[in-house]
Short mmCIF file of C-alpha atoms in Angstrom, two decimals:
data_model
loop_
_atom_site.label_atom_id
_atom_site.label_comp_id
_atom_site.label_asym_id
_atom_site.label_seq_id
_atom_site.Cartn_x
_atom_site.Cartn_y
_atom_site.Cartn_z
CA UNK A 295 66.01 156.43 83.54
CA UNK A 296 66.62 152.31 84.95
CA UNK A 297 65.57 150.46 81.58
CA UNK A 298 62.42 148.56 81.98
CA UNK A 299 63.40 144.29 81.39
CA UNK A 300 61.44 141.54 81.30
CA UNK A 301 62.25 140.72 84.77
CA UNK A 302 60.65 143.61 85.48
CA UNK A 303 57.20 142.18 84.58
CA UNK A 304 57.72 144.50 80.90
CA UNK A 305 54.11 144.47 79.13
CA UNK A 306 55.02 143.52 76.29
CA UNK A 307 58.02 142.06 74.20
CA UNK A 308 58.29 141.27 70.49
CA UNK A 309 61.87 139.18 71.29
CA UNK A 310 60.28 136.11 71.02
CA UNK A 311 64.52 134.92 72.79
CA UNK A 312 64.85 132.03 69.67
CA UNK A 313 65.73 133.89 66.75
CA UNK A 314 62.31 134.78 66.05
CA UNK A 315 60.40 137.89 66.46
CA UNK A 316 56.51 139.02 66.98
CA UNK A 317 54.47 141.94 65.32
CA UNK A 318 54.35 144.10 66.63
CA UNK A 319 57.88 144.87 67.95
CA UNK A 320 56.41 148.09 70.06
CA UNK A 321 52.88 147.92 70.66
CA UNK A 322 52.56 151.73 71.56
CA UNK A 323 51.45 154.35 69.66
CA UNK A 324 55.13 155.47 67.65
CA UNK A 325 52.85 157.03 65.07
CA UNK A 326 54.15 157.35 61.44
CA UNK A 327 57.54 156.20 61.84
CA UNK A 328 61.16 156.83 60.10
CA UNK A 329 64.11 154.00 60.89
CA UNK A 330 67.98 154.53 59.47
CA UNK A 331 71.05 152.66 60.54
CA UNK A 332 74.10 153.91 61.32
CA UNK A 333 77.29 151.37 61.71
CA UNK A 334 75.82 148.57 63.80
CA UNK A 335 72.62 150.74 65.89
CA UNK A 336 68.96 151.83 64.36
CA UNK A 337 67.54 155.08 65.23
CA UNK A 338 64.01 155.24 65.35
CA UNK A 339 61.28 158.82 64.70
CA UNK A 340 57.38 158.78 65.14
CA UNK A 341 54.48 162.00 65.67
CA UNK A 342 54.37 163.28 68.78
CA UNK A 343 51.50 165.97 67.98
CA UNK A 344 51.46 168.05 70.41
CA UNK A 345 52.39 166.83 72.90
CA UNK A 346 56.18 167.71 74.93
CA UNK A 347 58.73 166.71 74.68
CA UNK A 348 58.29 165.89 71.10
CA UNK A 349 59.43 163.15 68.20
CA UNK A 350 60.95 160.42 70.36
CA UNK A 351 64.14 159.05 69.70
CA UNK A 352 64.45 155.58 70.15
CA UNK A 353 67.77 152.96 69.91
CA UNK A 354 68.28 149.71 68.77
CA UNK A 355 70.69 147.24 67.63
CA UNK A 356 68.77 144.83 66.22
CA UNK A 357 64.88 146.41 64.82
CA UNK A 358 62.89 144.56 67.64
CA UNK A 359 64.37 145.48 71.19
CA UNK A 360 64.13 149.45 71.38
CA UNK A 361 65.07 151.98 74.58
CA UNK A 362 63.76 155.55 74.24
CA UNK A 363 66.85 158.00 74.36
CA UNK A 364 65.52 161.11 73.86
CA UNK A 365 63.06 163.85 71.81
CA UNK A 366 63.87 166.14 69.08
CA UNK A 367 62.33 168.94 70.99
CA UNK A 368 61.21 170.26 74.70
CA UNK A 369 58.59 172.56 73.76
CA UNK A 370 56.34 173.13 70.65
CA UNK A 371 57.99 176.62 69.07
CA UNK A 372 54.42 178.72 69.11
CA UNK A 373 52.82 180.06 72.27
CA UNK A 374 49.74 178.83 70.83
CA UNK A 375 51.33 175.19 71.46
CA UNK A 376 50.87 176.12 75.39
CA UNK A 377 47.00 175.27 75.34
CA UNK A 378 46.11 171.70 74.19
CA UNK A 379 45.91 171.16 70.48
CA UNK A 380 44.27 168.23 69.80
CA UNK A 381 45.91 166.84 66.42
CA UNK A 382 48.07 169.43 65.58
CA UNK A 383 51.91 169.76 66.38
CA UNK A 384 54.37 168.13 65.25
CA UNK A 385 52.85 165.28 62.11
CA UNK A 386 54.99 162.60 60.09
CA UNK A 387 58.70 163.17 60.90
CA UNK A 388 62.15 161.65 58.84
CA UNK A 389 65.64 161.31 60.51
CA UNK A 390 68.42 160.69 57.87
CA UNK A 391 72.27 160.77 58.00
CA UNK A 392 74.48 162.88 55.71
CA UNK A 393 77.85 163.86 56.80
CA UNK A 394 78.38 163.00 60.49
CA UNK A 395 75.63 164.39 61.92
CA UNK A 396 71.57 163.33 62.11
CA UNK A 397 68.90 165.27 60.44
CA UNK A 398 64.94 165.09 61.13
CA UNK A 399 62.37 167.65 59.41
CA UNK A 400 58.56 167.36 60.24
CA UNK A 401 55.65 168.96 59.51
CA UNK A 402 53.81 171.57 61.77
CA UNK A 403 50.47 171.67 59.62
CA UNK A 404 49.21 175.49 60.72
CA UNK A 405 53.23 176.59 60.64
CA UNK A 406 55.62 174.62 58.75
CA UNK A 407 58.81 172.63 57.43
CA UNK A 408 61.00 172.57 60.11
CA UNK A 409 64.61 170.86 61.06
CA UNK A 410 66.65 169.80 63.87
CA UNK A 411 70.64 168.48 63.94
CA UNK A 412 72.55 166.64 66.28
CA UNK A 413 76.29 164.79 66.13
CA UNK A 414 74.94 162.61 68.52
CA UNK A 415 71.10 161.08 68.57
CA UNK A 416 71.05 160.84 72.15
CA UNK A 417 70.90 164.50 72.06
CA UNK A 418 71.52 167.79 71.93
CA UNK A 419 69.60 168.32 69.54
CA UNK A 420 70.13 171.63 67.68
CA UNK A 421 67.25 174.71 68.11
CA UNK A 422 64.15 173.67 65.50
CA UNK A 423 65.15 175.97 62.23
CA UNK A 424 61.93 176.90 60.42
CA UNK A 425 62.86 176.42 56.94
CA UNK A 426 59.63 176.88 55.43
CA UNK A 427 57.10 179.02 56.06
CA UNK A 428 53.52 176.89 54.65
CA UNK A 429 50.32 175.93 55.54
CA UNK A 430 49.38 172.18 55.51
CA UNK A 431 52.97 170.87 54.03
CA UNK A 432 53.43 168.32 55.50
CA UNK A 433 55.16 164.38 56.13
CA UNK A 434 58.77 166.21 54.78
CA UNK A 435 61.52 163.44 53.93
CA UNK A 436 65.27 165.12 52.86
CA UNK A 437 67.07 163.33 49.93
CA UNK A 438 71.01 163.48 49.12
CA UNK A 439 72.02 162.64 46.13
CA UNK A 440 75.45 161.85 44.61
CA UNK A 441 76.49 165.13 43.52
CA UNK A 442 75.69 166.66 46.51
CA UNK A 443 72.22 168.13 45.44
CA UNK A 444 68.84 168.32 48.01
CA UNK A 445 65.72 168.07 47.98
CA UNK A 446 62.81 167.67 50.26
CA UNK A 447 59.69 166.30 48.85
CA UNK A 448 56.17 166.06 51.01
CA UNK A 449 52.72 165.99 51.30
CA UNK A 450 49.69 168.52 51.74
CA UNK A 451 47.01 167.89 54.64
CA UNK A 452 43.63 168.52 53.48
CA UNK A 453 42.20 169.74 56.37
CA UNK A 454 44.95 173.15 56.03
CA UNK A 455 45.17 173.82 52.63
CA UNK A 456 42.68 171.99 50.24
CA UNK A 457 45.09 170.11 48.58
CA UNK A 458 45.81 166.40 49.15
CA UNK A 459 46.52 163.08 46.83
CA UNK A 460 49.12 164.07 45.92
CA UNK A 461 53.37 164.64 46.03
CA UNK A 462 55.82 167.55 45.45
CA UNK A 463 59.62 168.08 45.93
CA UNK A 464 61.50 170.74 46.06
CA UNK A 465 66.02 171.29 46.02
CA UNK A 466 66.90 172.56 48.87
CA UNK A 467 70.02 174.19 50.40
CA UNK A 468 72.87 170.97 51.46
CA UNK A 469 72.89 172.07 55.27
CA UNK A 470 69.02 171.97 55.28
CA UNK A 471 68.31 175.25 55.83
CA UNK A 472 66.34 176.44 52.79
CA UNK A 473 63.97 175.44 50.27
CA UNK A 474 65.56 176.51 46.10
CA UNK A 475 63.06 176.21 43.67
CA UNK A 476 59.59 176.08 44.09
CA UNK A 477 57.33 172.92 44.66
CA UNK A 478 57.10 170.50 41.51
CA UNK A 479 54.70 167.84 40.75
CA UNK A 480 56.39 164.35 41.62
CA UNK A 481 52.73 161.89 41.70
CA UNK A 482 49.48 162.74 41.06
CA UNK A 483 47.47 159.81 43.58
CA UNK A 484 44.09 161.39 43.10
CA UNK A 485 43.36 158.00 39.86
CA UNK A 486 44.68 154.88 42.52
CA UNK A 487 46.52 155.86 45.50
CA UNK A 488 43.84 158.36 46.91
CA UNK A 489 44.78 160.18 50.37
CA UNK A 490 48.72 158.94 49.22
CA UNK A 491 51.36 161.22 52.07
CA UNK A 492 54.26 160.31 53.95
CA UNK A 493 57.14 160.10 51.46
CA UNK A 494 60.35 158.69 52.45
CA UNK A 495 62.82 159.12 49.86
CA UNK A 496 65.91 156.21 48.60
CA UNK A 497 68.31 155.72 46.74
CA UNK A 498 69.32 151.74 45.32
CA UNK A 499 71.14 149.97 41.87
CA UNK A 500 70.29 153.45 39.96
CA UNK A 501 66.80 153.78 40.58
CA UNK A 502 65.13 156.93 43.24
CA UNK A 503 62.25 155.75 45.39
CA UNK A 504 59.92 157.08 47.42
CA UNK A 505 58.00 154.73 49.68
CA UNK A 506 54.73 156.86 50.44
CA UNK A 507 51.51 154.96 52.13
CA UNK A 508 48.39 155.20 49.97
CA UNK A 509 44.39 154.68 50.64
CA UNK A 510 43.77 155.81 54.15
CA UNK A 511 44.94 155.20 57.77
CA UNK A 512 42.76 151.88 58.16
CA UNK A 513 41.92 150.77 54.73
CA UNK A 514 45.35 151.69 53.45
CA UNK A 515 48.13 150.26 51.70
CA UNK A 516 51.89 151.15 50.78
CA UNK A 517 52.39 152.06 47.52
CA UNK A 518 55.93 152.46 46.24
CA UNK A 519 57.73 154.70 43.13
CA UNK A 520 60.54 153.82 41.60
CA UNK A 521 62.05 156.14 38.33
CA UNK A 522 65.57 157.09 36.88
CA UNK A 523 65.16 160.98 37.81
CA UNK A 524 64.75 162.33 40.67
CA UNK A 525 61.07 164.48 40.11
CA UNK A 526 60.27 161.45 37.62
CA UNK A 527 58.20 160.62 36.10
CA UNK A 528 57.76 157.69 39.05
CA UNK A 529 56.24 154.40 38.17
CA UNK A 530 53.97 152.80 40.36
CA UNK A 531 53.58 149.65 42.71
CA UNK A 532 51.65 148.63 45.44
CA UNK A 533 53.85 146.36 47.06
CA UNK A 534 52.15 145.89 51.11
CA UNK A 535 48.27 144.85 51.86
CA UNK A 536 45.76 143.54 54.29
CA UNK A 537 44.79 141.16 52.02
CA UNK A 538 43.46 137.98 54.44
CA UNK A 539 45.99 138.94 57.09
CA UNK A 540 44.65 140.77 60.79
CA UNK A 541 46.99 143.61 60.14
CA UNK A 542 44.45 146.53 58.59
CA UNK A 543 46.23 149.55 57.17
CA UNK A 544 49.58 148.33 56.61
CA UNK A 545 51.53 151.39 55.67
CA UNK A 546 53.60 154.92 56.14
CA UNK A 547 57.37 154.02 57.60
CA UNK A 548 60.94 153.26 56.58
CA UNK A 549 62.96 151.15 54.40
CA UNK A 550 66.42 150.21 56.40
CA UNK A 551 69.33 147.66 55.18
CA UNK A 552 71.29 145.94 56.66
CA UNK A 553 75.01 145.21 56.25
CA UNK A 554 74.18 142.07 55.73
CA UNK A 555 72.00 142.78 52.52
CA UNK A 556 69.18 142.42 54.22
CA UNK A 557 65.75 144.96 53.71
CA UNK A 558 63.36 145.22 56.22
CA UNK A 559 60.11 148.06 56.66
CA UNK A 560 58.92 149.69 59.42
CA UNK A 561 55.61 150.41 59.34
CA UNK A 562 52.21 151.14 61.60
CA UNK A 563 48.90 150.05 62.26
CA UNK A 564 46.32 151.69 63.19
CA UNK A 565 44.26 150.27 66.58
CA UNK A 566 42.03 152.83 67.84
CA UNK A 567 43.00 153.26 71.47
CA UNK A 568 45.47 151.32 71.34
CA UNK A 569 47.05 154.54 68.96
CA UNK A 570 49.18 153.14 65.51
CA UNK A 571 51.82 150.85 66.89
CA UNK A 572 55.19 149.39 65.15
CA UNK A 573 55.28 146.57 62.94
CA UNK A 574 58.38 145.57 61.10
CA UNK A 575 58.65 142.93 57.60
CA UNK A 576 60.79 141.14 55.98
CA UNK A 577 61.63 143.15 52.66
CA UNK A 578 63.47 140.78 48.99
CA UNK A 579 64.60 142.67 45.82
CA UNK A 580 62.66 141.07 42.47
CA UNK A 581 63.41 143.34 39.41
CA UNK A 582 63.92 146.52 41.53
CA UNK A 583 60.89 146.03 43.18
CA UNK A 584 60.71 145.81 47.35
CA UNK A 585 58.84 142.47 47.89
CA UNK A 586 57.28 142.68 51.89
CA UNK A 587 56.34 140.76 53.94
CA UNK A 588 54.80 137.54 52.91
CA UNK A 589 51.97 135.23 50.80
CA UNK A 590 52.26 137.49 47.39
CA UNK A 591 49.44 137.48 45.09
CA UNK A 592 49.63 137.37 41.72
CA UNK A 593 50.79 141.53 41.59
CA UNK A 594 53.59 140.18 44.01
CA UNK A 595 51.43 142.40 46.70
CA UNK A 596 52.67 140.91 50.20
CA UNK A 597 50.46 140.82 53.90
CA UNK A 598 52.36 141.45 56.76
CA UNK A 599 53.41 138.50 58.98
CA UNK A 600 52.78 138.11 62.35
CA UNK A 601 55.70 136.21 63.48
CA UNK A 602 59.29 135.64 61.69
CA UNK A 603 62.97 135.24 62.19
CA UNK A 604 64.82 137.95 63.65
CA UNK A 605 67.28 140.30 61.25
CA UNK A 606 70.65 139.20 61.00
CA UNK A 607 72.67 141.52 62.93
CA UNK A 608 75.82 139.61 63.45
CA UNK A 609 75.10 138.80 67.10
CA UNK A 610 72.23 138.00 70.30
CA UNK A 611 71.37 140.93 72.12
CA UNK A 612 69.40 141.23 75.35
CA UNK A 613 65.41 141.92 75.43
CA UNK A 614 65.02 145.21 75.84
CA UNK A 615 61.51 147.15 75.74
CA UNK A 616 60.73 151.35 76.52
CA UNK A 617 60.63 151.80 79.76
CA UNK A 618 57.28 152.52 80.99
CA UNK A 619 57.24 152.10 84.87
CA UNK A 620 58.88 154.68 86.91
CA UNK A 621 59.99 154.92 90.73
CA UNK A 622 60.27 159.04 90.31
CA UNK A 623 64.00 158.65 92.36
CA UNK A 624 66.02 160.66 89.22
CA UNK A 625 66.57 164.18 88.51
CA UNK A 626 64.83 164.19 84.97
CA UNK A 627 61.04 162.65 83.84
CA UNK A 628 61.53 159.09 82.36
CA UNK A 629 62.07 159.89 78.53
CA UNK A 630 57.89 157.49 78.90
CA UNK A 631 56.58 160.93 79.80
CA UNK A 632 54.82 163.76 77.60
CA UNK A 633 53.18 166.97 78.87
CA UNK A 634 49.53 167.33 76.91
CA UNK A 635 50.79 170.92 75.35
CA UNK A 636 54.31 172.39 76.25
CA UNK A 637 55.38 172.63 79.75
CA UNK A 638 56.34 174.70 82.17
CA UNK A 639 58.94 174.17 85.29
CA UNK A 640 56.83 175.00 87.81
CA UNK A 641 54.37 171.98 87.23
CA UNK A 642 56.60 169.43 88.97
CA UNK A 643 59.76 168.54 91.10
CA UNK A 644 61.21 165.16 91.87
CA UNK A 645 63.01 164.54 94.56
CA UNK A 646 64.22 161.11 95.66
CA UNK A 647 62.29 161.26 98.96
CA UNK A 648 58.90 161.81 97.88
CA UNK A 649 59.07 161.09 94.43
CA UNK A 650 57.41 163.19 91.56
CA UNK A 651 55.58 166.41 93.60
CA UNK A 652 52.94 167.95 91.11
CA UNK A 653 51.62 170.75 91.78
CA UNK A 654 48.06 171.84 91.76
CA UNK A 655 47.89 174.05 88.68
CA UNK A 656 44.37 176.15 87.44
CA UNK A 657 42.32 174.98 85.15
CA UNK A 658 42.57 177.27 81.72
CA UNK A 659 41.79 180.32 81.06
CA UNK A 660 37.83 180.91 79.74
CA UNK A 661 37.47 176.56 79.62
CA UNK A 662 35.07 174.12 80.78
CA UNK A 663 37.01 172.88 83.45
CA UNK A 664 37.50 170.06 82.16
CA UNK A 665 40.28 167.69 82.26
CA UNK A 666 40.57 167.25 78.20
CA UNK A 667 41.44 171.21 78.49
CA UNK A 668 44.23 171.01 80.34
CA UNK A 669 48.13 171.32 79.46
CA UNK A 670 49.85 170.14 82.79
CA UNK A 671 48.45 166.27 82.28
CA UNK A 672 51.29 163.89 82.13
CA UNK A 673 50.88 160.92 80.04
CA UNK A 674 52.50 157.93 78.60
CA UNK A 675 51.42 155.52 76.00
CA UNK A 676 49.20 152.31 76.17
CA UNK A 677 51.97 149.95 76.19
CA UNK A 678 50.41 146.53 75.27
CA UNK A 679 46.86 144.92 75.02
CA UNK A 680 46.79 143.96 78.10
CA UNK A 681 48.39 145.36 81.44
CA UNK A 682 47.88 146.70 84.85
CA UNK A 683 48.96 150.71 86.16
CA UNK A 684 49.22 150.91 90.35
CA UNK A 685 50.81 154.32 90.84
CA UNK A 686 50.87 155.22 95.00
CA UNK A 687 49.73 159.24 95.67
CA UNK A 688 50.36 160.92 98.78
CA UNK A 689 47.64 164.39 98.31
CA UNK A 690 47.96 167.35 100.18
CA UNK A 691 44.72 169.73 99.50
CA UNK A 692 44.67 173.13 100.02
CA UNK A 693 41.57 174.17 99.06
CA UNK A 694 38.23 172.39 98.20
CA UNK A 695 38.47 172.50 95.04
CA UNK A 696 41.86 170.51 94.55
CA UNK A 697 41.61 167.05 92.88
CA UNK A 698 44.61 164.79 92.09
CA UNK A 699 44.68 161.42 89.83
CA UNK A 700 44.94 158.64 87.36
CA UNK A 701 43.25 159.47 84.02
CA UNK A 702 42.85 156.56 81.01
CA UNK A 703 42.43 159.46 78.32
CA UNK A 704 41.05 160.09 75.34
CA UNK A 705 38.45 161.88 73.41
CA UNK A 706 36.37 160.60 75.41
CA UNK A 707 38.17 159.54 79.32
CA UNK A 708 37.50 158.59 83.05
CA UNK A 709 39.83 159.43 86.02
CA UNK A 710 39.51 158.78 89.84
CA UNK A 711 40.71 161.48 92.10
CA UNK A 712 41.57 162.56 95.67
CA UNK A 713 39.63 165.53 96.98
CA UNK A 714 38.57 167.41 99.88
CA UNK A 715 35.76 164.43 100.16
CA UNK A 716 37.72 161.16 99.11
CA UNK A 717 38.38 159.63 95.85
CA UNK A 718 35.63 160.86 92.55
CA UNK A 719 35.58 158.72 89.67
CA UNK A 720 34.37 160.63 86.72
CA UNK A 721 33.76 160.62 82.92
CA UNK A 722 34.61 163.44 80.74
CA UNK A 723 33.72 163.79 76.30
CA UNK A 724 35.92 166.15 74.34
CA UNK A 725 33.20 166.01 71.45
CA UNK A 726 31.04 168.31 70.65
CA UNK A 727 29.15 171.06 70.90
CA UNK A 728 31.97 171.31 74.25
CA UNK A 729 33.67 169.43 76.60
CA UNK A 730 31.78 168.03 79.73
CA UNK A 731 32.90 165.82 82.87
CA UNK A 732 30.02 163.85 85.43
CA UNK A 733 30.91 162.30 88.37
CA UNK A 734 29.53 158.88 88.78
CA UNK A 735 30.60 157.64 91.89
CA UNK A 736 32.12 159.05 95.51
CA UNK A 737 33.82 156.97 98.07
CA UNK A 738 35.18 158.68 101.07
CA UNK A 739 38.28 157.70 102.67
CA UNK A 740 39.45 159.21 105.90
CA UNK A 741 43.18 158.38 104.52
CA UNK A 742 45.38 161.26 102.02
CA UNK A 743 47.71 158.32 100.77
CA UNK A 744 46.03 156.16 98.29
CA UNK A 745 47.13 153.46 95.91
CA UNK A 746 45.35 153.74 92.49
CA UNK A 747 44.65 151.05 90.25
CA UNK A 748 43.44 151.12 86.70
CA UNK A 749 43.51 147.42 85.26
CA UNK A 750 43.08 147.21 81.01
CA UNK A 751 42.45 143.83 79.53
CA UNK A 752 41.98 143.23 75.56
CA UNK A 753 39.79 145.48 73.53
CA UNK A 754 41.20 148.24 75.54
CA UNK A 755 38.19 147.81 78.01
CA UNK A 756 39.32 149.57 81.81
CA UNK A 757 38.47 148.81 85.23
CA UNK A 758 39.63 151.65 88.41
CA UNK A 759 40.71 149.78 91.29
CA UNK A 760 41.80 151.96 94.90
CA UNK A 761 43.32 150.43 98.26
CA UNK A 762 44.79 152.52 101.17
CA UNK A 763 47.31 149.80 102.58
CA UNK A 764 48.32 149.16 98.49
CA UNK A 765 47.55 144.82 99.63
CA UNK A 766 43.87 144.50 99.08
CA UNK A 767 42.40 146.47 96.74
CA UNK A 768 38.59 147.76 96.01
CA UNK A 769 36.44 148.05 93.05
CA UNK A 770 35.06 151.66 91.84
CA UNK A 771 32.51 152.37 89.21
CA UNK A 772 32.43 150.18 86.19
CA UNK A 773 34.08 148.54 83.42
CA UNK A 774 34.25 150.94 80.67
CA UNK A 775 36.31 150.96 76.99
CA UNK A 776 38.78 153.42 76.52
CA UNK A 777 38.74 155.60 73.28
CA UNK A 778 41.14 156.87 70.57
CA UNK A 779 42.21 160.79 71.18
CA UNK A 780 42.83 162.71 68.12
CA UNK A 781 45.11 161.08 65.48
CA UNK A 782 46.56 159.19 69.33
CA UNK A 783 45.58 157.07 71.13
CA UNK A 784 44.73 156.60 74.04
CA UNK A 785 46.55 157.24 77.77
CA UNK A 786 48.01 157.03 80.97
CA UNK A 787 47.78 160.42 82.56
CA UNK A 788 48.88 161.57 86.46
CA UNK A 789 47.58 165.03 87.36
CA UNK A 790 46.61 167.77 90.34
CA UNK A 791 44.15 170.83 89.42
CA UNK A 792 42.33 173.06 91.31
CA UNK A 793 39.77 176.04 90.43
CA UNK A 794 41.61 178.44 92.25
CA UNK A 795 42.58 181.25 90.23
CA UNK A 796 44.84 182.63 92.08
CA UNK A 797 47.56 181.09 93.49
CA UNK A 798 47.39 177.06 94.74
CA UNK A 799 49.85 175.85 97.20
CA UNK A 800 48.28 172.27 96.80
CA UNK A 801 49.79 169.30 95.20
CA UNK A 802 50.63 165.34 95.56
CA UNK A 803 53.26 163.50 95.91
CA UNK A 804 53.44 160.37 93.35
CA UNK A 805 55.43 157.61 95.13
CA UNK A 806 55.92 155.83 92.05
CA UNK A 807 53.44 154.14 89.34
CA UNK A 808 54.42 150.46 88.21
CA UNK A 809 53.34 148.63 84.64
CA UNK A 810 52.69 145.56 84.97
CA UNK A 811 51.30 142.47 82.57
CA UNK A 812 50.06 140.42 85.90
CA UNK A 813 47.34 139.20 84.64
CA UNK A 814 43.41 139.72 86.23
CA UNK A 815 43.27 141.56 89.82
CA UNK A 816 41.10 140.22 92.01
CA UNK A 817 38.30 142.52 93.62
CA UNK A 818 37.17 143.11 97.10
#
């Protein structure tokens, strides 16, 4: 897909163009990031939960400017994920480069530890391999020692197995396909590091290090463990916390070291509806402990930086950011798009003339017929604190129950949709006791082609608009607060649904979608 650049009004740019960068480096929900350097290239991966394709792979030449280049897998490996499973799926992956191959390990908390490899991080990636069937094992990180021995360190999800606050390790086959020993406890965080999880393992200057977040997602901190022995015992030290900064819960990420000798730590910050956005901290070493961020207190615990000098990679690279807008003129969907569950090829078709055609799909059987239950919603992440999304729809209904629209999706959600009566504004929730939707407003239209727009302002306050000519936009409904999903931020979504149970011939042609940071919209 064509890369969005500053000239295309990209919504968030981390590179300030003067040798400095601003945090976050990715103002989007790349949760639980891990990062590696291979030569002059950097690769970042993140959780994808139940969305597919899963585990996005991003590439950079300078740790500041990023582009999506692939996904590790197309579908989750069980029919269980053919229906929407909020909060389940692929959690906290790790990426490593070993013996000429890229390796990704991740946990599916309801099923086990999985692995995939590739010679090229842009793909193809090997089919997912089940390393260990286990319920509640999460956040695995592989480690290959200097003597050729391989290990896997991991955490536990209390919601699945009743265990938390500890890290365990197993010996692993060097080819990563199976574990060779029972788990051994390497760190107990119950006393001082509750909810320790997300371990990332390294070796440096004779020490084994495990970087692990603790304290919980929003109030937590970054813990570093070190030992001269692979199984410990491990010393522990907090190296990064919020302090007096505005960056809550600065933790869970990966360490990367440059050819220049610099060290950097990439981590997330939970921003509610915006998701877990990605920050980068400078790291220096003192007495073989990493010192992160700046404004260290008397215990050498640092605070996150808001702006800093860019990493020294030897040269300057073009400013770029992950794709958002899409003209739908390629043969495949842009890599920014993910479905809400395992997807099917018959849901859509791409055509250079008509754009993205979404075919009307029925609501899942035994559902409450709400959008929150539909796997065929095509989504992308919120890309910035303030942005505007505009899309052109041509709707072709074959049933009074067909509708197609634009949604801001989360635990609570709102959408505008074309149906046989015109344009409708609907609010919904998927919280207990059951998902429900309520029609808020309806506008009669005599055109099947319409421009839909949503404007997102600070604190994720959203407002829908529509237009029949693409010039004059009318407000529909009241402003509303976008809500996060289950472990994820709010999403921008496109959909075409029907209440018909037999094959339906309705569809919508999405001619294009454009995401811009262009200020306030003047409503007529």
